[in-house]
Every structure is written in C-alpha cells, then in structure tokens.
C-alpha cells in the first residue's frame, strides 16, 4: 500500500476519545439548527398536509415516519420541486454518517430538489445523534435504506411523481458504506479485526472498541436494492472491507469522493480500496486540502460556537465554495446516470 502523506496525522487514541465525546453533541447541534420535525410519532406523517415551501428555493419539504417491520419507525424527510410534474421524476436517497440524521445533508438535498429531483433522507435507527446503540450494526443500514425506497415507491402519498426506474443513492462516511452495499456490495466485515489490530487508533476502530464489533452475518445476507441505478459515495467508511470479489455485483455508475487530508478515515485504507476494487472505473474526485467534515455543509455562526468539532475551518480550504462545486457535481452525475 502507498504510504500516507506525511501532512495527514490520523487520530490518536486520546484524540479519538475527544472526538467521540465532541462529535455527537456537535451533530445534535447541527440537526437542531434546522426546523424541528413534528413530535407526533403515532403514525406515518402526511406528505402533503405537513409541507413547508421556501419561495426563493422553490422546494417543498415534508417529514416522514416510515413503518419498519424489523424495528421502530424510521424518521425521514423528503424534498421535492415545488412545481414538480405529476410523474416521471428521478429519486435520490441519502444515507448520513455515524451520529447524524436525515438533515445532515439538507443543503445537498435542497440543491438536488431545485434541480428537479425528488430527494429523501433517513435517520438510521440506532446510529444517530440521539441513539448510538447500533452504531456498528452495519447490516442494518442498507436494510433501512431499502425500507425507505420501498415506502417511497409503493406507499408514499406522492409516489406517482417518482419514476422507479430512475433511483440514485448518495452517502457520506458510514452512509458511503451504506449506499455501496445497498447497490450490490458484499463487504467482508471479518477484515475489521485485522485492520483494527494494525490501526487501533483509527476512528472506526475506536468505535468498535467502545460499541462492539458488527454482528455476524452468518445465516443472513446483505440487503441489496436493484432499483438503485447509480451511486455517489463520499469518504466511505470501512472501505478496506470491499475486495474486488465483494464489489463484483456493483456494476452501476459510481461517483467516488476522497478528502485529501481526511484525518478521520485516512488514506489509503478507505476510499482507495473501493476505487481499485470496483469492476467499473468510478468517476473519481480527490479534493485537495479537504478534511473529513468538509463534506458537511458550512456552519452558521451559532452552530460554529456550539459545534467546533465539525465546524472549525480546515486551514486553507473554502468549505462553502467546495459545497457549491460538490452539489453541482452530484446534480450533473445523477442527470447523466438516471
């Protein structure tokens, strides 16, 4: 494997503990700076009666609560063009990273909706800022994404607006792992043990040490969704678990993003193995000067004061300008592939 760039200093065990102690409150602050979701959790939320439209952005938003036969209802949100046609729109689903929620990439969701996509994001049960009890239960993530897609195309009140032949998926960090797996990847979680023996100070290994290893898949299978026609993965977690054999079933177009100075998931253990194992060369972007959290939207001044962990600017890097380029790249990719 190529050596890590000397300028990148991965987290030490001590800094991992500091990061985990700060990260969940920071992501909570990020979530709570947006408009609150209805606290009525007694059943599925209506997709038309509970909408909010921003005139300047011409995007309609609705919170959703989706039944999940294998666990609690899944919290989600959906963004649609305010003047959408009645049928035929592509759908993009979004999977957040460890400790986030469905609002983690709201700016990207709105940008995609403004460009004519229906966009839905979920809060992963057991891996969000309120609840970390299943933070390492990776098999649940693609299953939950499948439940989201199923609901939208079969049960959502506005399902006729979706073209089920045009579904894409975007994920960041643990969400990147999620969308790669949901689209056909078969990660080998047994590789985590060897990886963490060699790199116990890495963020994912610290998470495993505190939350436990992912459950065994013995007698089970990864949940895939063949309706996913293209994938965007930014800084995917557990990239080392994807071998060429593991990714042989993922033949859809993939746009893959790497933060050059990622200290949470440092090179060459995460993005590069995915890039090299995909059966079809991805559209690959290595973002010069970026760190891990630069894939999240810029912070307001209030949020920056509450959550310096994810908001402190990366020296010499313009997160706002990058987010604009990033969103435009996603829009272009999904327009070409859906």
PDB file of N, CA and C in Angstrom, residues 27-39 41 45 61-64 75-79 94-97 99-110 119-124 128-130 170 172 295-298 303 310 323:
ATOM      1  N   UNK A  27     -23.129  16.998  16.215  1.00  0.00           N
ATOM      2  CA  UNK A  27     -24.137  16.604  15.229  1.00  0.00           C
ATOM      3  C   UNK A  27     -25.540  16.891  15.732  1.00  0.00           C
ATOM      4  N   UNK A  28     -25.735  16.813  17.032  1.00  0.00           N
ATOM      5  CA  UNK A  28     -27.031  17.194  17.589  1.00  0.00           C
ATOM      6  C   UNK A  28     -27.292  18.672  17.336  1.00  0.00           C
ATOM      7  N   UNK A  29     -26.280  19.492  17.549  1.00  0.00           N
ATOM      8  CA  UNK A  29     -26.433  20.922  17.290  1.00  0.00           C
ATOM      9  C   UNK A  29     -26.712  21.187  15.820  1.00  0.00           C
ATOM     10  N   UNK A  30     -26.035  20.447  14.941  1.00  0.00           N
ATOM     11  CA  UNK A  30     -26.265  20.594  13.504  1.00  0.00           C
ATOM     12  C   UNK A  30     -27.713  20.270  13.161  1.00  0.00           C
ATOM     13  N   UNK A  31     -28.242  19.194  13.738  1.00  0.00           N
ATOM     14  CA  UNK A  31     -29.624  18.803  13.464  1.00  0.00           C
ATOM     15  C   UNK A  31     -30.608  19.824  14.019  1.00  0.00           C
ATOM     16  N   UNK A  32     -30.352  20.298  15.222  1.00  0.00           N
ATOM     17  CA  UNK A  32     -31.318  21.160  15.891  1.00  0.00           C
ATOM     18  C   UNK A  32     -31.323  22.581  15.371  1.00  0.00           C
ATOM     19  N   UNK A  33     -30.346  22.962  14.534  1.00  0.00           N
ATOM     20  CA  UNK A  33     -30.382  24.311  13.973  1.00  0.00           C
ATOM     21  C   UNK A  33     -31.390  24.412  12.838  1.00  0.00           C
ATOM     22  N   UNK A  34     -31.877  23.267  12.325  1.00  0.00           N
ATOM     23  CA  UNK A  34     -32.860  23.266  11.265  1.00  0.00           C
ATOM     24  C   UNK A  34     -34.254  23.247  11.860  1.00  0.00           C
ATOM     25  N   UNK A  35     -35.258  23.419  11.030  1.00  0.00           N
ATOM     26  CA  UNK A  35     -36.639  23.420  11.503  1.00  0.00           C
ATOM     27  C   UNK A  35     -36.975  22.089  12.148  1.00  0.00           C
ATOM     28  N   UNK A  36     -37.628  22.096  13.310  1.00  0.00           N
ATOM     29  CA  UNK A  36     -37.925  20.845  14.002  1.00  0.00           C
ATOM     30  C   UNK A  36     -38.942  19.997  13.254  1.00  0.00           C
ATOM     31  N   UNK A  37     -38.817  18.675  13.428  1.00  0.00           N
ATOM     32  CA  UNK A  37     -39.780  17.734  12.887  1.00  0.00           C
ATOM     33  C   UNK A  37     -40.916  17.591  13.891  1.00  0.00           C
ATOM     34  N   UNK A  38     -42.125  17.358  13.418  1.00  0.00           N
ATOM     35  CA  UNK A  38     -43.264  17.151  14.305  1.00  0.00           C
ATOM     36  C   UNK A  38     -42.953  16.077  15.336  1.00  0.00           C
ATOM     37  N   UNK A  39     -43.361  16.300  16.556  1.00  0.00           N
ATOM     38  CA  UNK A  39     -43.118  15.329  17.622  1.00  0.00           C
ATOM     39  C   UNK A  39     -44.209  14.273  17.696  1.00  0.00           C
ATOM     40  N   UNK A  41     -45.399  11.074  16.847  1.00  0.00           N
ATOM     41  CA  UNK A  41     -44.764   9.892  16.286  1.00  0.00           C
ATOM     42  C   UNK A  41     -45.723   8.693  16.347  1.00  0.00           C
ATOM     43  N   UNK A  45     -46.416  10.242   8.826  1.00  0.00           N
ATOM     44  CA  UNK A  45     -46.760  11.644   8.652  1.00  0.00           C
ATOM     45  C   UNK A  45     -47.246  11.889   7.235  1.00  0.00           C
ATOM     46  N   UNK A  61     -40.713  20.700   1.439  1.00  0.00           N
ATOM     47  CA  UNK A  61     -40.174  19.703   2.367  1.00  0.00           C
ATOM     48  C   UNK A  61     -41.306  19.092   3.178  1.00  0.00           C
ATOM     49  N   UNK A  62     -41.203  17.797   3.447  1.00  0.00           N
ATOM     50  CA  UNK A  62     -42.153  17.124   4.340  1.00  0.00           C
ATOM     51  C   UNK A  62     -41.416  16.104   5.191  1.00  0.00           C
ATOM     52  N   UNK A  63     -41.686  16.077   6.502  1.00  0.00           N
ATOM     53  CA  UNK A  63     -41.150  14.993   7.346  1.00  0.00           C
ATOM     54  C   UNK A  63     -41.968  13.733   7.139  1.00  0.00           C
ATOM     55  N   UNK A  64     -41.323  12.595   7.307  1.00  0.00           N
ATOM     56  CA  UNK A  64     -41.977  11.302   7.164  1.00  0.00           C
ATOM     57  C   UNK A  64     -41.632  10.415   8.356  1.00  0.00           C
ATOM     58  N   UNK A  75     -37.428   7.579  10.926  1.00  0.00           N
ATOM     59  CA  UNK A  75     -37.593   9.011  10.692  1.00  0.00           C
ATOM     60  C   UNK A  75     -36.949   9.372   9.357  1.00  0.00           C
ATOM     61  N   UNK A  76     -37.614  10.210   8.578  1.00  0.00           N
ATOM     62  CA  UNK A  76     -37.076  10.593   7.274  1.00  0.00           C
ATOM     63  C   UNK A  76     -37.623  11.961   6.890  1.00  0.00           C
ATOM     64  N   UNK A  77     -37.087  12.493   5.815  1.00  0.00           N
ATOM     65  CA  UNK A  77     -37.581  13.735   5.248  1.00  0.00           C
ATOM     66  C   UNK A  77     -37.516  13.651   3.738  1.00  0.00           C
ATOM     67  N   UNK A  78     -38.393  14.375   3.052  1.00  0.00           N
ATOM     68  CA  UNK A  78     -38.404  14.360   1.590  1.00  0.00           C
ATOM     69  C   UNK A  78     -38.499  15.789   1.077  1.00  0.00           C
ATOM     70  N   UNK A  79     -37.646  16.096   0.109  1.00  0.00           N
ATOM     71  CA  UNK A  79     -37.606  17.404  -0.539  1.00  0.00           C
ATOM     72  C   UNK A  79     -38.024  17.218  -1.999  1.00  0.00           C
ATOM     73  N   UNK A  94     -30.614   9.499   0.461  1.00  0.00           N
ATOM     74  CA  UNK A  94     -29.390   9.930   1.142  1.00  0.00           C
ATOM     75  C   UNK A  94     -29.226   9.180   2.465  1.00  0.00           C
ATOM     76  N   UNK A  95     -28.011   8.674   2.698  1.00  0.00           N
ATOM     77  CA  UNK A  95     -27.651   7.996   3.950  1.00  0.00           C
ATOM     78  C   UNK A  95     -26.560   8.803   4.657  1.00  0.00           C
ATOM     79  N   UNK A  96     -26.822   9.212   5.889  1.00  0.00           N
ATOM     80  CA  UNK A  96     -25.887  10.046   6.653  1.00  0.00           C
ATOM     81  C   UNK A  96     -24.768   9.219   7.280  1.00  0.00           C
ATOM     82  N   UNK A  97     -23.782   9.910   7.819  1.00  0.00           N
ATOM     83  CA  UNK A  97     -22.677   9.267   8.511  1.00  0.00           C
ATOM     84  C   UNK A  97     -22.998   8.953   9.960  1.00  0.00           C
ATOM     85  N   UNK A  99     -23.727   9.011  13.635  1.00  0.00           N
ATOM     86  CA  UNK A  99     -24.175  10.038  14.558  1.00  0.00           C
ATOM     87  C   UNK A  99     -24.964  11.173  13.948  1.00  0.00           C
ATOM     88  N   UNK A 100     -25.288  11.106  12.673  1.00  0.00           N
ATOM     89  CA  UNK A 100     -26.036  12.182  12.035  1.00  0.00           C
ATOM     90  C   UNK A 100     -27.534  11.952  12.089  1.00  0.00           C
ATOM     91  N   UNK A 101     -28.248  12.575  11.140  1.00  0.00           N
ATOM     92  CA  UNK A 101     -29.665  12.298  10.965  1.00  0.00           C
ATOM     93  C   UNK A 101     -30.075  12.719   9.560  1.00  0.00           C
ATOM     94  N   UNK A 102     -31.363  12.679   9.260  1.00  0.00           N
ATOM     95  CA  UNK A 102     -31.801  12.920   7.886  1.00  0.00           C
ATOM     96  C   UNK A 102     -31.519  14.330   7.407  1.00  0.00           C
ATOM     97  N   UNK A 103     -31.243  15.248   8.330  1.00  0.00           N
ATOM     98  CA  UNK A 103     -30.963  16.636   7.952  1.00  0.00           C
ATOM     99  C   UNK A 103     -29.482  16.928   7.738  1.00  0.00           C
ATOM    100  N   UNK A 104     -28.627  15.929   7.899  1.00  0.00           N
ATOM    101  CA  UNK A 104     -27.186  16.175   7.847  1.00  0.00           C
ATOM    102  C   UNK A 104     -26.728  16.783   6.527  1.00  0.00           C
ATOM    103  N   UNK A 105     -27.397  16.425   5.427  1.00  0.00           N
ATOM    104  CA  UNK A 105     -27.011  16.936   4.105  1.00  0.00           C
ATOM    105  C   UNK A 105     -28.173  17.698   3.469  1.00  0.00           C
ATOM    106  N   UNK A 106     -28.837  18.502   4.300  1.00  0.00           N
ATOM    107  CA  UNK A 106     -30.024  19.210   3.822  1.00  0.00           C
ATOM    108  C   UNK A 106     -29.713  20.149   2.665  1.00  0.00           C
ATOM    109  N   UNK A 107     -28.558  20.816   2.702  1.00  0.00           N
ATOM    110  CA  UNK A 107     -28.217  21.732   1.613  1.00  0.00           C
ATOM    111  C   UNK A 107     -28.081  20.986   0.291  1.00  0.00           C
ATOM    112  N   UNK A 108     -27.486  19.805   0.334  1.00  0.00           N
ATOM    113  CA  UNK A 108     -27.364  18.983  -0.878  1.00  0.00           C
ATOM    114  C   UNK A 108     -28.735  18.496  -1.329  1.00  0.00           C
ATOM    115  N   UNK A 109     -29.574  18.097  -0.372  1.00  0.00           N
ATOM    116  CA  UNK A 109     -30.928  17.657  -0.717  1.00  0.00           C
ATOM    117  C   UNK A 109     -31.703  18.768  -1.400  1.00  0.00           C
ATOM    118  N   UNK A 110     -31.607  19.985  -0.877  1.00  0.00           N
ATOM    119  CA  UNK A 110     -32.328  21.109  -1.481  1.00  0.00           C
ATOM    120  C   UNK A 110     -31.778  21.432  -2.871  1.00  0.00           C
ATOM    121  N   UNK A 119     -35.935  14.022  -3.435  1.00  0.00           N
ATOM    122  CA  UNK A 119     -34.820  13.624  -2.571  1.00  0.00           C
ATOM    123  C   UNK A 119     -35.377  13.198  -1.213  1.00  0.00           C
ATOM    124  N   UNK A 120     -34.944  12.041  -0.764  1.00  0.00           N
ATOM    125  CA  UNK A 120     -35.377  11.549   0.550  1.00  0.00           C
ATOM    126  C   UNK A 120     -34.166  11.097   1.350  1.00  0.00           C
ATOM    127  N   UNK A 121     -34.129  11.483   2.606  1.00  0.00           N
ATOM    128  CA  UNK A 121     -33.047  11.079   3.511  1.00  0.00           C
ATOM    129  C   UNK A 121     -33.669  10.489   4.768  1.00  0.00           C
ATOM    130  N   UNK A 122     -32.989   9.491   5.326  1.00  0.00           N
ATOM    131  CA  UNK A 122     -33.488   8.847   6.535  1.00  0.00           C
ATOM    132  C   UNK A 122     -32.546   9.106   7.695  1.00  0.00           C
ATOM    133  N   UNK A 123     -33.068   8.917   8.913  1.00  0.00           N
ATOM    134  CA  UNK A 123     -32.250   8.834  10.115  1.00  0.00           C
ATOM    135  C   UNK A 123     -32.079   7.359  10.426  1.00  0.00           C
ATOM    136  N   UNK A 124     -30.844   6.885  10.437  1.00  0.00           N
ATOM    137  CA  UNK A 124     -30.617   5.461  10.686  1.00  0.00           C
ATOM    138  C   UNK A 124     -30.912   5.120  12.146  1.00  0.00           C
ATOM    139  N   UNK A 128     -27.525   7.502  15.255  1.00  0.00           N
ATOM    140  CA  UNK A 128     -27.844   8.913  15.057  1.00  0.00           C
ATOM    141  C   UNK A 128     -27.435   9.680  16.299  1.00  0.00           C
ATOM    142  N   UNK A 129     -27.618  10.973  16.300  1.00  0.00           N
ATOM    143  CA  UNK A 129     -27.119  11.781  17.420  1.00  0.00           C
ATOM    144  C   UNK A 129     -27.901  11.549  18.717  1.00  0.00           C
ATOM    145  N   UNK A 130     -29.108  10.974  18.604  1.00  0.00           N
ATOM    146  CA  UNK A 130     -29.879  10.681  19.812  1.00  0.00           C
ATOM    147  C   UNK A 130     -29.592   9.284  20.356  1.00  0.00           C
ATOM    148  N   UNK A 170     -26.938   8.565  -2.502  1.00  0.00           N
ATOM    149  CA  UNK A 170     -25.756   9.302  -2.044  1.00  0.00           C
ATOM    150  C   UNK A 170     -25.540   9.018  -0.568  1.00  0.00           C
ATOM    151  N   UNK A 172     -22.452   9.549   2.794  1.00  0.00           N
ATOM    152  CA  UNK A 172     -21.193  10.095   3.314  1.00  0.00           C
ATOM    153  C   UNK A 172     -20.720   9.261   4.501  1.00  0.00           C
ATOM    154  N   UNK A 295     -17.253  17.543   3.866  1.00  0.00           N
ATOM    155  CA  UNK A 295     -18.383  17.050   3.077  1.00  0.00           C
ATOM    156  C   UNK A 295     -19.720  17.421   3.705  1.00  0.00           C
ATOM    157  N   UNK A 296     -19.696  17.993   4.922  1.00  0.00           N
ATOM    158  CA  UNK A 296     -20.901  18.524   5.536  1.00  0.00           C
ATOM    159  C   UNK A 296     -21.043  19.995   5.171  1.00  0.00           C
ATOM    160  N   UNK A 297     -22.238  20.551   5.201  1.00  0.00           N
ATOM    161  CA  UNK A 297     -22.435  21.950   4.788  1.00  0.00           C
ATOM    162  C   UNK A 297     -21.769  22.920   5.747  1.00  0.00           C
ATOM    163  N   UNK A 298     -21.487  24.138   5.284  1.00  0.00           N
ATOM    164  CA  UNK A 298     -20.902  25.152   6.171  1.00  0.00           C
ATOM    165  C   UNK A 298     -21.808  25.420   7.357  1.00  0.00           C
ATOM    166  N   UNK A 303     -23.989  27.755  15.113  1.00  0.00           N
ATOM    167  CA  UNK A 303     -23.595  26.348  15.156  1.00  0.00           C
ATOM    168  C   UNK A 303     -22.093  26.205  15.364  1.00  0.00           C
ATOM    169  N   UNK A 310     -16.983  19.917  14.210  1.00  0.00           N
ATOM    170  CA  UNK A 310     -17.280  19.732  12.794  1.00  0.00           C
ATOM    171  C   UNK A 310     -17.285  21.040  12.018  1.00  0.00           C
ATOM    172  N   UNK A 323     -18.674  23.137  -1.264  1.00  0.00           N
ATOM    173  CA  UNK A 323     -20.021  22.572  -1.231  1.00  0.00           C
ATOM    174  C   UNK A 323     -20.818  22.944  -2.483  1.00  0.00           C
TER     175      UNK A 323
END
